[in-house]
PDB file of C-alpha atoms in Angstrom:
ATOM      1  CA  UNK A  27       0.133  -3.338   5.605  1.00  0.00           C
ATOM      2  CA  UNK A  28       1.542  -3.611   8.871  1.00  0.00           C
ATOM      3  CA  UNK A  29      -0.873  -2.062  11.466  1.00  0.00           C
ATOM      4  CA  UNK A  30       0.324  -0.113  14.373  1.00  0.00           C
ATOM      5  CA  UNK A  31       0.804  -2.116  17.558  1.00  0.00           C
ATOM      6  CA  UNK A  32      -2.303  -3.010  19.633  1.00  0.00           C
ATOM      7  CA  UNK A  33      -3.166  -4.669  22.680  1.00  0.00           C
ATOM      8  CA  UNK A  34      -3.083  -8.563  21.962  1.00  0.00           C
ATOM      9  CA  UNK A  35      -6.513  -9.691  23.230  1.00  0.00           C
ATOM     10  CA  UNK A  36      -7.791  -8.196  19.753  1.00  0.00           C
ATOM     11  CA  UNK A  37      -6.001 -11.305  18.271  1.00  0.00           C
ATOM     12  CA  UNK A  38      -8.867 -13.450  19.554  1.00  0.00           C
ATOM     13  CA  UNK A  39     -11.082 -11.384  17.032  1.00  0.00           C
ATOM     14  CA  UNK A  40      -8.986 -12.808  14.246  1.00  0.00           C
ATOM     15  CA  UNK A  41      -8.748 -16.514  15.205  1.00  0.00           C
ATOM     16  CA  UNK A  42     -10.082 -19.116  12.990  1.00  0.00           C
ATOM     17  CA  UNK A  43     -10.063 -22.274  15.102  1.00  0.00           C
ATOM     18  CA  UNK A  44     -10.152 -25.804  13.537  1.00  0.00           C
ATOM     19  CA  UNK A  45      -8.364 -28.712  12.388  1.00  0.00           C
ATOM     20  CA  UNK A  46      -5.597 -27.934   9.753  1.00  0.00           C
ATOM     21  CA  UNK A  47      -5.487 -24.139  10.233  1.00  0.00           C
ATOM     22  CA  UNK A  48      -2.538 -22.408   8.792  1.00  0.00           C
ATOM     23  CA  UNK A  49      -0.914 -20.717  11.848  1.00  0.00           C
ATOM     24  CA  UNK A  50      -0.021 -24.070  13.723  1.00  0.00           C
ATOM     25  CA  UNK A  51       3.121 -25.592  14.629  1.00  0.00           C
ATOM     26  CA  UNK A  52       4.543 -28.711  13.807  1.00  0.00           C
ATOM     27  CA  UNK A  53       3.890 -30.110  17.389  1.00  0.00           C
ATOM     28  CA  UNK A  54       0.422 -31.085  18.360  1.00  0.00           C
ATOM     29  CA  UNK A  55      -1.509 -31.415  21.465  1.00  0.00           C
ATOM     30  CA  UNK A  56      -3.734 -33.935  22.648  1.00  0.00           C
ATOM     31  CA  UNK A  57      -7.237 -32.985  24.026  1.00  0.00           C
ATOM     32  CA  UNK A  58      -9.609 -35.262  25.967  1.00  0.00           C
ATOM     33  CA  UNK A  59     -13.101 -35.358  24.361  1.00  0.00           C
ATOM     34  CA  UNK A  60     -16.361 -35.623  26.601  1.00  0.00           C
ATOM     35  CA  UNK A  61     -16.397 -39.482  26.199  1.00  0.00           C
ATOM     36  CA  UNK A  62     -12.925 -39.634  27.356  1.00  0.00           C
ATOM     37  CA  UNK A  63     -11.508 -40.490  24.028  1.00  0.00           C
ATOM     38  CA  UNK A  64      -8.303 -38.356  23.194  1.00  0.00           C
ATOM     39  CA  UNK A  65      -8.571 -35.969  20.103  1.00  0.00           C
ATOM     40  CA  UNK A  66      -5.595 -34.168  18.568  1.00  0.00           C
ATOM     41  CA  UNK A  67      -5.684 -30.953  17.247  1.00  0.00           C
ATOM     42  CA  UNK A  68      -2.674 -28.941  16.208  1.00  0.00           C
ATOM     43  CA  UNK A  69      -1.109 -26.709  18.766  1.00  0.00           C
ATOM     44  CA  UNK A  70      -1.493 -23.222  17.481  1.00  0.00           C
ATOM     45  CA  UNK A  71       1.592 -21.070  17.028  1.00  0.00           C
ATOM     46  CA  UNK A  72       0.310 -17.607  18.508  1.00  0.00           C
ATOM     47  CA  UNK A  73       3.113 -15.515  16.754  1.00  0.00           C
ATOM     48  CA  UNK A  74       1.960 -16.763  13.562  1.00  0.00           C
ATOM     49  CA  UNK A  75      -1.484 -16.203  14.467  1.00  0.00           C
ATOM     50  CA  UNK A  76      -0.657 -12.594  15.338  1.00  0.00           C
ATOM     51  CA  UNK A  77       1.055 -12.133  11.996  1.00  0.00           C
ATOM     52  CA  UNK A  78      -1.845 -13.518  10.161  1.00  0.00           C
ATOM     53  CA  UNK A  79      -4.071 -11.119  11.921  1.00  0.00           C
ATOM     54  CA  UNK A  80      -1.254  -7.901  11.328  1.00  0.00           C
ATOM     55  CA  UNK A  81      -0.809  -7.321  15.001  1.00  0.00           C
ATOM     56  CA  UNK A  82       2.394  -6.943  16.589  1.00  0.00           C
ATOM     57  CA  UNK A  83       3.157  -8.764  19.828  1.00  0.00           C
ATOM     58  CA  UNK A  84       5.912  -9.193  22.294  1.00  0.00           C
ATOM     59  CA  UNK A  85       7.187 -12.328  23.782  1.00  0.00           C
ATOM     60  CA  UNK A  86       5.288 -11.504  27.354  1.00  0.00           C
ATOM     61  CA  UNK A  87       2.126 -11.497  25.059  1.00  0.00           C
ATOM     62  CA  UNK A  88       2.708 -14.845  23.598  1.00  0.00           C
ATOM     63  CA  UNK A  89       3.684 -16.179  26.855  1.00  0.00           C
ATOM     64  CA  UNK A  90       0.331 -14.602  28.674  1.00  0.00           C
ATOM     65  CA  UNK A  91      -1.908 -15.653  25.845  1.00  0.00           C
ATOM     66  CA  UNK A  92      -0.700 -18.971  24.578  1.00  0.00           C
ATOM     67  CA  UNK A  93      -2.344 -21.084  27.521  1.00  0.00           C
ATOM     68  CA  UNK A  94      -5.753 -19.127  27.191  1.00  0.00           C
ATOM     69  CA  UNK A  95      -5.941 -19.863  23.400  1.00  0.00           C
ATOM     70  CA  UNK A  96      -4.976 -23.391  24.127  1.00  0.00           C
ATOM     71  CA  UNK A  97      -7.889 -23.540  26.438  1.00  0.00           C
ATOM     72  CA  UNK A  98     -10.064 -22.465  23.531  1.00  0.00           C
ATOM     73  CA  UNK A  99      -8.945 -25.098  21.482  1.00  0.00           C
ATOM     74  CA  UNK A 100      -9.186 -27.566  24.394  1.00  0.00           C
ATOM     75  CA  UNK A 101     -12.854 -26.663  24.329  1.00  0.00           C
ATOM     76  CA  UNK A 102     -13.403 -26.970  20.640  1.00  0.00           C
ATOM     77  CA  UNK A 103     -11.507 -30.525  20.780  1.00  0.00           C
ATOM     78  CA  UNK A 104     -14.430 -31.385  23.219  1.00  0.00           C
ATOM     79  CA  UNK A 105     -17.347 -29.813  21.413  1.00  0.00           C
ATOM     80  CA  UNK A 106     -16.445 -31.458  18.096  1.00  0.00           C
ATOM     81  CA  UNK A 107     -17.495 -34.914  19.519  1.00  0.00           C
ATOM     82  CA  UNK A 108     -20.731 -33.794  20.705  1.00  0.00           C
ATOM     83  CA  UNK A 109     -23.371 -35.738  18.564  1.00  0.00           C
ATOM     84  CA  UNK A 110     -25.688 -33.071  17.284  1.00  0.00           C
ATOM     85  CA  UNK A 111     -27.219 -35.231  14.577  1.00  0.00           C
ATOM     86  CA  UNK A 112     -30.515 -35.493  16.249  1.00  0.00           C
ATOM     87  CA  UNK A 113     -30.737 -31.964  17.442  1.00  0.00           C
ATOM     88  CA  UNK A 114     -33.612 -29.830  15.331  1.00  0.00           C
ATOM     89  CA  UNK A 115     -32.384 -26.412  14.120  1.00  0.00           C
ATOM     90  CA  UNK A 116     -33.829 -23.507  16.473  1.00  0.00           C
ATOM     91  CA  UNK A 117     -34.948 -21.471  13.230  1.00  0.00           C
ATOM     92  CA  UNK A 118     -35.048 -22.476   9.506  1.00  0.00           C
ATOM     93  CA  UNK A 119     -34.630 -19.933   6.475  1.00  0.00           C
ATOM     94  CA  UNK A 120     -38.025 -19.125   4.954  1.00  0.00           C
ATOM     95  CA  UNK A 121     -40.061 -20.112   7.860  1.00  0.00           C
ATOM     96  CA  UNK A 122     -42.851 -17.808   9.117  1.00  0.00           C
ATOM     97  CA  UNK A 123     -41.375 -17.453  12.406  1.00  0.00           C
ATOM     98  CA  UNK A 124     -38.259 -15.961  11.380  1.00  0.00           C
ATOM     99  CA  UNK A 125     -36.958 -13.268   8.662  1.00  0.00           C
ATOM    100  CA  UNK A 126     -34.014 -15.466   7.414  1.00  0.00           C
ATOM    101  CA  UNK A 127     -33.549 -15.393   3.748  1.00  0.00           C
ATOM    102  CA  UNK A 128     -32.624 -18.768   1.692  1.00  0.00           C
ATOM    103  CA  UNK A 129     -29.165 -19.383   2.016  1.00  0.00           C
ATOM    104  CA  UNK A 130     -27.908 -18.961  -1.657  1.00  0.00           C
ATOM    105  CA  UNK A 131     -24.122 -19.085  -2.372  1.00  0.00           C
ATOM    106  CA  UNK A 132     -22.519 -16.501  -4.548  1.00  0.00           C
ATOM    107  CA  UNK A 133     -19.449 -17.950  -6.221  1.00  0.00           C
ATOM    108  CA  UNK A 134     -16.242 -15.581  -7.036  1.00  0.00           C
ATOM    109  CA  UNK A 135     -13.472 -16.808  -9.004  1.00  0.00           C
ATOM    110  CA  UNK A 136     -11.080 -14.785  -7.062  1.00  0.00           C
ATOM    111  CA  UNK A 137     -10.786 -12.179  -4.456  1.00  0.00           C
ATOM    112  CA  UNK A 138     -10.935  -9.183  -6.767  1.00  0.00           C
ATOM    113  CA  UNK A 139     -14.115  -9.776  -8.146  1.00  0.00           C
ATOM    114  CA  UNK A 140     -15.741  -9.824  -4.389  1.00  0.00           C
ATOM    115  CA  UNK A 141     -13.892  -7.011  -3.381  1.00  0.00           C
ATOM    116  CA  UNK A 142     -15.386  -5.192  -6.453  1.00  0.00           C
ATOM    117  CA  UNK A 143     -18.930  -5.736  -5.423  1.00  0.00           C
ATOM    118  CA  UNK A 144     -18.376  -4.822  -1.763  1.00  0.00           C
ATOM    119  CA  UNK A 145     -20.153  -1.465  -1.212  1.00  0.00           C
ATOM    120  CA  UNK A 146     -17.487  -0.270   1.345  1.00  0.00           C
ATOM    121  CA  UNK A 147     -14.014  -1.479   2.376  1.00  0.00           C
ATOM    122  CA  UNK A 148     -10.842  -0.119   4.164  1.00  0.00           C
ATOM    123  CA  UNK A 149      -7.699  -1.971   3.254  1.00  0.00           C
ATOM    124  CA  UNK A 150      -7.983  -5.653   2.811  1.00  0.00           C
ATOM    125  CA  UNK A 151     -11.150  -5.806   5.134  1.00  0.00           C
ATOM    126  CA  UNK A 152     -14.593  -5.939   3.562  1.00  0.00           C
ATOM    127  CA  UNK A 153     -17.244  -4.092   5.867  1.00  0.00           C
ATOM    128  CA  UNK A 154     -20.264  -6.308   6.476  1.00  0.00           C
ATOM    129  CA  UNK A 155     -23.629  -4.763   7.343  1.00  0.00           C
ATOM    130  CA  UNK A 156     -25.226  -5.874  10.632  1.00  0.00           C
ATOM    131  CA  UNK A 157     -28.348  -7.949  10.568  1.00  0.00           C
ATOM    132  CA  UNK A 158     -31.691  -6.142  11.497  1.00  0.00           C
ATOM    133  CA  UNK A 159     -33.586  -7.332  14.501  1.00  0.00           C
ATOM    134  CA  UNK A 160     -37.082  -6.667  15.346  1.00  0.00           C
ATOM    135  CA  UNK A 161     -36.212  -3.774  17.267  1.00  0.00           C
ATOM    136  CA  UNK A 162     -34.376  -1.958  14.540  1.00  0.00           C
ATOM    137  CA  UNK A 163     -36.015  -3.259  11.746  1.00  0.00           C
ATOM    138  CA  UNK A 164     -37.746  -0.059  11.008  1.00  0.00           C
ATOM    139  CA  UNK A 165     -34.634   1.954  11.362  1.00  0.00           C
ATOM    140  CA  UNK A 166     -32.609  -0.490   8.861  1.00  0.00           C
ATOM    141  CA  UNK A 167     -35.463  -0.597   6.043  1.00  0.00           C
ATOM    142  CA  UNK A 168     -33.771  -0.783   2.569  1.00  0.00           C
ATOM    143  CA  UNK A 169     -32.948   2.417   0.848  1.00  0.00           C
ATOM    144  CA  UNK A 170     -34.744   1.091  -2.074  1.00  0.00           C
ATOM    145  CA  UNK A 171     -37.933   1.287  -0.380  1.00  0.00           C
ATOM    146  CA  UNK A 172     -37.376   5.017   1.117  1.00  0.00           C
ATOM    147  CA  UNK A 173     -39.304   7.549  -0.282  1.00  0.00           C
ATOM    148  CA  UNK A 174     -37.527   9.671  -3.369  1.00  0.00           C
ATOM    149  CA  UNK A 175     -37.494  12.786  -1.178  1.00  0.00           C
ATOM    150  CA  UNK A 176     -35.317  10.855   1.401  1.00  0.00           C
ATOM    151  CA  UNK A 177     -32.550  10.018  -1.352  1.00  0.00           C
ATOM    152  CA  UNK A 178     -29.553  12.124  -2.019  1.00  0.00           C
ATOM    153  CA  UNK A 179     -30.206  14.235  -5.327  1.00  0.00           C
ATOM    154  CA  UNK A 180     -29.404  11.941  -8.270  1.00  0.00           C
ATOM    155  CA  UNK A 181     -27.879  15.058 -10.107  1.00  0.00           C
ATOM    156  CA  UNK A 182     -24.971  14.585  -7.345  1.00  0.00           C
ATOM    157  CA  UNK A 183     -23.651  11.935  -9.887  1.00  0.00           C
ATOM    158  CA  UNK A 184     -21.798  12.451 -12.749  1.00  0.00           C
ATOM    159  CA  UNK A 185     -23.125   9.842 -15.219  1.00  0.00           C
ATOM    160  CA  UNK A 186     -21.911  10.068 -18.634  1.00  0.00           C
ATOM    161  CA  UNK A 187     -22.074   8.269 -22.118  1.00  0.00           C
ATOM    162  CA  UNK A 188     -18.581   6.449 -22.773  1.00  0.00           C
ATOM    163  CA  UNK A 189     -16.984   4.562 -25.494  1.00  0.00           C
ATOM    164  CA  UNK A 190     -14.620   1.466 -24.633  1.00  0.00           C
ATOM    165  CA  UNK A 191     -11.676   1.940 -27.126  1.00  0.00           C
ATOM    166  CA  UNK A 192      -9.181  -0.833 -25.776  1.00  0.00           C
ATOM    167  CA  UNK A 193      -9.916  -3.768 -23.417  1.00  0.00           C
ATOM    168  CA  UNK A 194      -7.682  -6.332 -22.057  1.00  0.00           C
ATOM    169  CA  UNK A 195      -7.696  -8.996 -19.138  1.00  0.00           C
ATOM    170  CA  UNK A 196      -6.338  -7.632 -15.869  1.00  0.00           C
ATOM    171  CA  UNK A 197      -2.585  -9.027 -15.365  1.00  0.00           C
ATOM    172  CA  UNK A 198      -3.310 -10.222 -11.951  1.00  0.00           C
ATOM    173  CA  UNK A 199      -7.078 -11.124 -11.629  1.00  0.00           C
ATOM    174  CA  UNK A 200      -8.781 -13.475 -14.206  1.00  0.00           C
ATOM    175  CA  UNK A 201     -12.320 -12.029 -13.586  1.00  0.00           C
ATOM    176  CA  UNK A 202     -11.322  -8.497 -14.057  1.00  0.00           C
ATOM    177  CA  UNK A 203     -11.078  -6.415 -17.355  1.00  0.00           C
ATOM    178  CA  UNK A 204      -8.858  -3.353 -17.755  1.00  0.00           C
ATOM    179  CA  UNK A 205     -10.569  -0.908 -20.037  1.00  0.00           C
ATOM    180  CA  UNK A 206      -9.749   2.467 -21.751  1.00  0.00           C
ATOM    181  CA  UNK A 207     -12.987   4.485 -21.900  1.00  0.00           C
ATOM    182  CA  UNK A 208     -13.508   7.652 -23.748  1.00  0.00           C
ATOM    183  CA  UNK A 209     -15.825   9.963 -21.672  1.00  0.00           C
ATOM    184  CA  UNK A 210     -15.073  13.213 -23.533  1.00  0.00           C
ATOM    185  CA  UNK A 211     -12.132  14.163 -21.813  1.00  0.00           C
ATOM    186  CA  UNK A 212      -8.738  14.747 -23.101  1.00  0.00           C
ATOM    187  CA  UNK A 213      -7.670  11.305 -22.420  1.00  0.00           C
ATOM    188  CA  UNK A 214      -9.472   7.915 -21.968  1.00  0.00           C
ATOM    189  CA  UNK A 215     -10.136   6.686 -18.494  1.00  0.00           C
ATOM    190  CA  UNK A 216      -8.668   3.517 -17.083  1.00  0.00           C
ATOM    191  CA  UNK A 217     -11.776   1.437 -15.556  1.00  0.00           C
ATOM    192  CA  UNK A 218     -11.487  -1.954 -14.032  1.00  0.00           C
ATOM    193  CA  UNK A 219     -14.787  -3.840 -14.149  1.00  0.00           C
ATOM    194  CA  UNK A 220     -15.628  -7.476 -13.122  1.00  0.00           C
ATOM    195  CA  UNK A 221     -17.257  -8.728 -16.206  1.00  0.00           C
ATOM    196  CA  UNK A 222     -15.057 -11.436 -17.625  1.00  0.00           C
ATOM    197  CA  UNK A 223     -17.361 -14.076 -17.000  1.00  0.00           C
ATOM    198  CA  UNK A 224     -20.492 -12.234 -18.114  1.00  0.00           C
ATOM    199  CA  UNK A 225     -19.446 -10.264 -21.358  1.00  0.00           C
ATOM    200  CA  UNK A 226     -17.097 -11.359 -23.866  1.00  0.00           C
ATOM    201  CA  UNK A 227     -14.276  -8.972 -25.031  1.00  0.00           C
ATOM    202  CA  UNK A 228     -15.885  -8.436 -28.646  1.00  0.00           C
ATOM    203  CA  UNK A 229     -19.262  -7.306 -27.002  1.00  0.00           C
ATOM    204  CA  UNK A 230     -17.651  -4.423 -25.145  1.00  0.00           C
ATOM    205  CA  UNK A 231     -14.606  -3.310 -27.519  1.00  0.00           C
ATOM    206  CA  UNK A 232     -15.820   0.046 -29.417  1.00  0.00           C
ATOM    207  CA  UNK A 233     -19.136  -0.178 -27.836  1.00  0.00           C
ATOM    208  CA  UNK A 234     -21.043   2.835 -25.935  1.00  0.00           C
ATOM    209  CA  UNK A 235     -21.358   2.234 -22.190  1.00  0.00           C
ATOM    210  CA  UNK A 236     -22.779   4.451 -19.344  1.00  0.00           C
ATOM    211  CA  UNK A 237     -19.948   5.524 -16.887  1.00  0.00           C
ATOM    212  CA  UNK A 238     -20.213   6.684 -13.254  1.00  0.00           C
ATOM    213  CA  UNK A 239     -17.322   9.286 -13.313  1.00  0.00           C
ATOM    214  CA  UNK A 240     -17.374  11.142  -9.952  1.00  0.00           C
ATOM    215  CA  UNK A 241     -16.067   8.157  -7.824  1.00  0.00           C
ATOM    216  CA  UNK A 242     -12.779   8.666  -5.860  1.00  0.00           C
ATOM    217  CA  UNK A 243     -10.126   6.331  -8.073  1.00  0.00           C
ATOM    218  CA  UNK A 244      -9.767   2.928  -6.490  1.00  0.00           C
ATOM    219  CA  UNK A 245      -6.997   0.592  -6.601  1.00  0.00           C
ATOM    220  CA  UNK A 246      -8.089  -2.762  -7.933  1.00  0.00           C
ATOM    221  CA  UNK A 247      -5.402  -5.390  -7.726  1.00  0.00           C
ATOM    222  CA  UNK A 248      -2.756  -2.958  -8.597  1.00  0.00           C
ATOM    223  CA  UNK A 249      -4.660  -1.035 -11.340  1.00  0.00           C
ATOM    224  CA  UNK A 250      -6.201   2.096 -10.437  1.00  0.00           C
ATOM    225  CA  UNK A 251      -9.814   2.546 -11.550  1.00  0.00           C
ATOM    226  CA  UNK A 252     -11.085   5.967 -12.364  1.00  0.00           C
ATOM    227  CA  UNK A 253     -14.892   5.021 -12.601  1.00  0.00           C
ATOM    228  CA  UNK A 254     -17.471   2.717 -12.880  1.00  0.00           C
ATOM    229  CA  UNK A 255     -19.351   1.037 -15.720  1.00  0.00           C
ATOM    230  CA  UNK A 256     -23.017   0.964 -14.827  1.00  0.00           C
ATOM    231  CA  UNK A 257     -24.679  -2.360 -15.419  1.00  0.00           C
ATOM    232  CA  UNK A 258     -28.192  -4.173 -14.732  1.00  0.00           C
ATOM    233  CA  UNK A 259     -27.940  -7.497 -12.971  1.00  0.00           C
ATOM    234  CA  UNK A 260     -30.396 -10.189 -11.659  1.00  0.00           C
ATOM    235  CA  UNK A 261     -30.970 -10.674  -7.938  1.00  0.00           C
ATOM    236  CA  UNK A 262     -28.495 -13.834  -8.217  1.00  0.00           C
ATOM    237  CA  UNK A 263     -26.029 -11.829  -9.890  1.00  0.00           C
ATOM    238  CA  UNK A 264     -25.764 -14.739 -12.433  1.00  0.00           C
ATOM    239  CA  UNK A 265     -26.516 -12.516 -15.305  1.00  0.00           C
ATOM    240  CA  UNK A 266     -24.960  -9.049 -15.633  1.00  0.00           C
ATOM    241  CA  UNK A 267     -24.938  -6.850 -18.593  1.00  0.00           C
ATOM    242  CA  UNK A 268     -23.772  -3.130 -19.415  1.00  0.00           C
ATOM    243  CA  UNK A 269     -26.332  -0.540 -19.491  1.00  0.00           C
ATOM    244  CA  UNK A 270     -26.545   1.013 -23.341  1.00  0.00           C
ATOM    245  CA  UNK A 271     -27.275   4.584 -24.445  1.00  0.00           C
ATOM    246  CA  UNK A 272     -29.381   5.031 -27.521  1.00  0.00           C
ATOM    247  CA  UNK A 273     -27.731   5.297 -30.928  1.00  0.00           C
ATOM    248  CA  UNK A 274     -26.813   8.847 -31.501  1.00  0.00           C
ATOM    249  CA  UNK A 275     -25.901   9.638 -27.886  1.00  0.00           C
ATOM    250  CA  UNK A 276     -22.772  11.800 -27.923  1.00  0.00           C
ATOM    251  CA  UNK A 277     -19.474  10.424 -26.015  1.00  0.00           C
ATOM    252  CA  UNK A 278     -19.081  12.530 -22.817  1.00  0.00           C
ATOM    253  CA  UNK A 279     -22.568  13.775 -22.567  1.00  0.00           C
ATOM    254  CA  UNK A 280     -24.111  13.814 -19.158  1.00  0.00           C
ATOM    255  CA  UNK A 281     -27.288  11.732 -18.652  1.00  0.00           C
ATOM    256  CA  UNK A 282     -30.190  13.157 -16.888  1.00  0.00           C
ATOM    257  CA  UNK A 283     -33.315  11.592 -15.165  1.00  0.00           C
ATOM    258  CA  UNK A 284     -36.996  12.382 -16.003  1.00  0.00           C
ATOM    259  CA  UNK A 285     -37.406  15.898 -17.786  1.00  0.00           C
ATOM    260  CA  UNK A 286     -34.657  17.453 -15.849  1.00  0.00           C
ATOM    261  CA  UNK A 287     -32.077  18.398 -18.688  1.00  0.00           C
ATOM    262  CA  UNK A 288     -30.907  21.333 -16.467  1.00  0.00           C
ATOM    263  CA  UNK A 289     -28.941  19.779 -13.762  1.00  0.00           C
ATOM    264  CA  UNK A 290     -26.975  21.184 -10.950  1.00  0.00           C
ATOM    265  CA  UNK A 291     -23.277  20.622 -10.963  1.00  0.00           C
ATOM    266  CA  UNK A 292     -22.346  16.910  -9.792  1.00  0.00           C
ATOM    267  CA  UNK A 293     -20.705  16.589  -6.592  1.00  0.00           C
ATOM    268  CA  UNK A 294     -17.002  16.049  -6.283  1.00  0.00           C
ATOM    269  CA  UNK A 295     -15.568  12.532  -5.600  1.00  0.00           C
ATOM    270  CA  UNK A 296     -14.499  13.180  -2.185  1.00  0.00           C
ATOM    271  CA  UNK A 297     -18.015  14.232  -1.034  1.00  0.00           C
ATOM    272  CA  UNK A 298     -19.318  11.320  -2.961  1.00  0.00           C
ATOM    273  CA  UNK A 299     -17.220   9.089  -0.802  1.00  0.00           C
ATOM    274  CA  UNK A 300     -17.811  10.906   2.481  1.00  0.00           C
ATOM    275  CA  UNK A 301     -21.474  11.229   2.345  1.00  0.00           C
ATOM    276  CA  UNK A 302     -21.901   7.968   0.766  1.00  0.00           C
ATOM    277  CA  UNK A 303     -23.976   9.359  -1.834  1.00  0.00           C
ATOM    278  CA  UNK A 304     -23.720   6.582  -4.222  1.00  0.00           C
ATOM    279  CA  UNK A 305     -24.404   4.058  -1.662  1.00  0.00           C
ATOM    280  CA  UNK A 306     -27.682   6.208  -0.816  1.00  0.00           C
ATOM    281  CA  UNK A 307     -28.730   6.493  -4.402  1.00  0.00           C
ATOM    282  CA  UNK A 308     -27.896   2.914  -5.964  1.00  0.00           C
ATOM    283  CA  UNK A 309     -30.246   0.604  -4.338  1.00  0.00           C
ATOM    284  CA  UNK A 310     -32.915   2.808  -5.925  1.00  0.00           C
ATOM    285  CA  UNK A 311     -31.695   2.457  -9.396  1.00  0.00           C
ATOM    286  CA  UNK A 312     -33.627  -0.131 -11.683  1.00  0.00           C
ATOM    287  CA  UNK A 313     -34.570  -1.221 -14.979  1.00  0.00           C
ATOM    288  CA  UNK A 314     -38.253  -1.439 -15.968  1.00  0.00           C
ATOM    289  CA  UNK A 315     -40.354  -3.825 -17.453  1.00  0.00           C
ATOM    290  CA  UNK A 316     -39.580  -2.142 -20.772  1.00  0.00           C
ATOM    291  CA  UNK A 317     -35.757  -2.436 -19.967  1.00  0.00           C
ATOM    292  CA  UNK A 318     -35.315   1.371 -19.475  1.00  0.00           C
ATOM    293  CA  UNK A 319     -32.902   2.321 -16.716  1.00  0.00           C
ATOM    294  CA  UNK A 320     -34.278   4.860 -14.349  1.00  0.00           C
ATOM    295  CA  UNK A 321     -34.948   5.713 -10.415  1.00  0.00           C
ATOM    296  CA  UNK A 322     -38.305   6.339  -8.792  1.00  0.00           C
ATOM    297  CA  UNK A 323     -40.344   6.370 -12.173  1.00  0.00           C
ATOM    298  CA  UNK A 324     -37.785   8.782 -13.833  1.00  0.00           C
ATOM    299  CA  UNK A 325     -36.082   7.264 -16.744  1.00  0.00           C
ATOM    300  CA  UNK A 326     -32.338   7.731 -17.205  1.00  0.00           C
ATOM    301  CA  UNK A 327     -32.095   9.903 -20.537  1.00  0.00           C
ATOM    302  CA  UNK A 328     -29.507  11.082 -23.077  1.00  0.00           C
ATOM    303  CA  UNK A 329     -30.071  13.591 -25.739  1.00  0.00           C
ATOM    304  CA  UNK A 330     -30.827  10.610 -28.078  1.00  0.00           C
ATOM    305  CA  UNK A 331     -33.205   8.859 -25.814  1.00  0.00           C
ATOM    306  CA  UNK A 332     -33.534   6.677 -22.727  1.00  0.00           C
ATOM    307  CA  UNK A 333     -30.617   4.320 -21.566  1.00  0.00           C
ATOM    308  CA  UNK A 334     -31.351   0.723 -21.327  1.00  0.00           C
ATOM    309  CA  UNK A 335     -30.374  -3.017 -20.430  1.00  0.00           C
ATOM    310  CA  UNK A 336     -30.341  -5.506 -23.292  1.00  0.00           C
ATOM    311  CA  UNK A 337     -32.513  -8.231 -21.689  1.00  0.00           C
ATOM    312  CA  UNK A 338     -32.637  -7.716 -17.922  1.00  0.00           C
ATOM    313  CA  UNK A 339     -36.176  -6.264 -16.882  1.00  0.00           C
ATOM    314  CA  UNK A 340     -36.759  -5.103 -13.328  1.00  0.00           C
ATOM    315  CA  UNK A 341     -33.116  -5.557 -12.625  1.00  0.00           C
ATOM    316  CA  UNK A 342     -30.769  -3.596 -10.096  1.00  0.00           C
ATOM    317  CA  UNK A 343     -28.122  -1.298 -11.393  1.00  0.00           C
ATOM    318  CA  UNK A 344     -24.589  -0.955 -10.154  1.00  0.00           C
TER     319      UNK A 344
END
């Protein structure tokens, strides 16, 4: 996607400076380190950097900004020779003096699986939520801890019982399945899910699942997905399993929470996205000790009984 021309200073936001970075010319520039020893770092190709950042630049832009970027590289050339081995860290994860959580890496086999888990994205860019500080900690309290009265009504969601009638690997993404799911409509829906490394094909084909149906269609590596299989997962996201309706639940029936069998009509997909209704409700969805899915003490139910996870208790649902 080619973005509209913008002022070239925004290129600096897209720089990834370091040895062996991709947008570099074949020539190199020698920099003097703080100890006087020359250090060689590749000379950046400004136009290639702009192309990588999807920015339009003119020859005058390149001429103006190349020396400025070279000065930045020069600074890094000196900085990398500073001995910091004996400098203690200012903060440590897990300490009482800070609120940093332990740094536990999440491994993704390919980009499609990461994007599927991102709550919001625009084009190829993933939105990263800002980190709360002491001043705004109260304002950024997790939605999962908010009172139920502050959440959007769960009846806004169109959650139905579905049945997977066909399933295959995504042709361009090793971690994604492409499923045909009967949700009681004239034609099955095509849904893409990142379950390849968690659930084998034979554990999904011809099985009943729970489907969120009123999301806007989303392009997943060239295949348009028309919904989401709701799954339970642990905190590390190392174990993921689909929610299951009880035996006897009808394909296409809409689930309800608590005793509220009579529900308002679900919101249209455009409003779900615009008002971030799913993002507001999702953190409060959990499984209980009894494996039953629910929200705020209200179980997720069908005409045949409660919706459950197979093994994951006190797990998040997404």
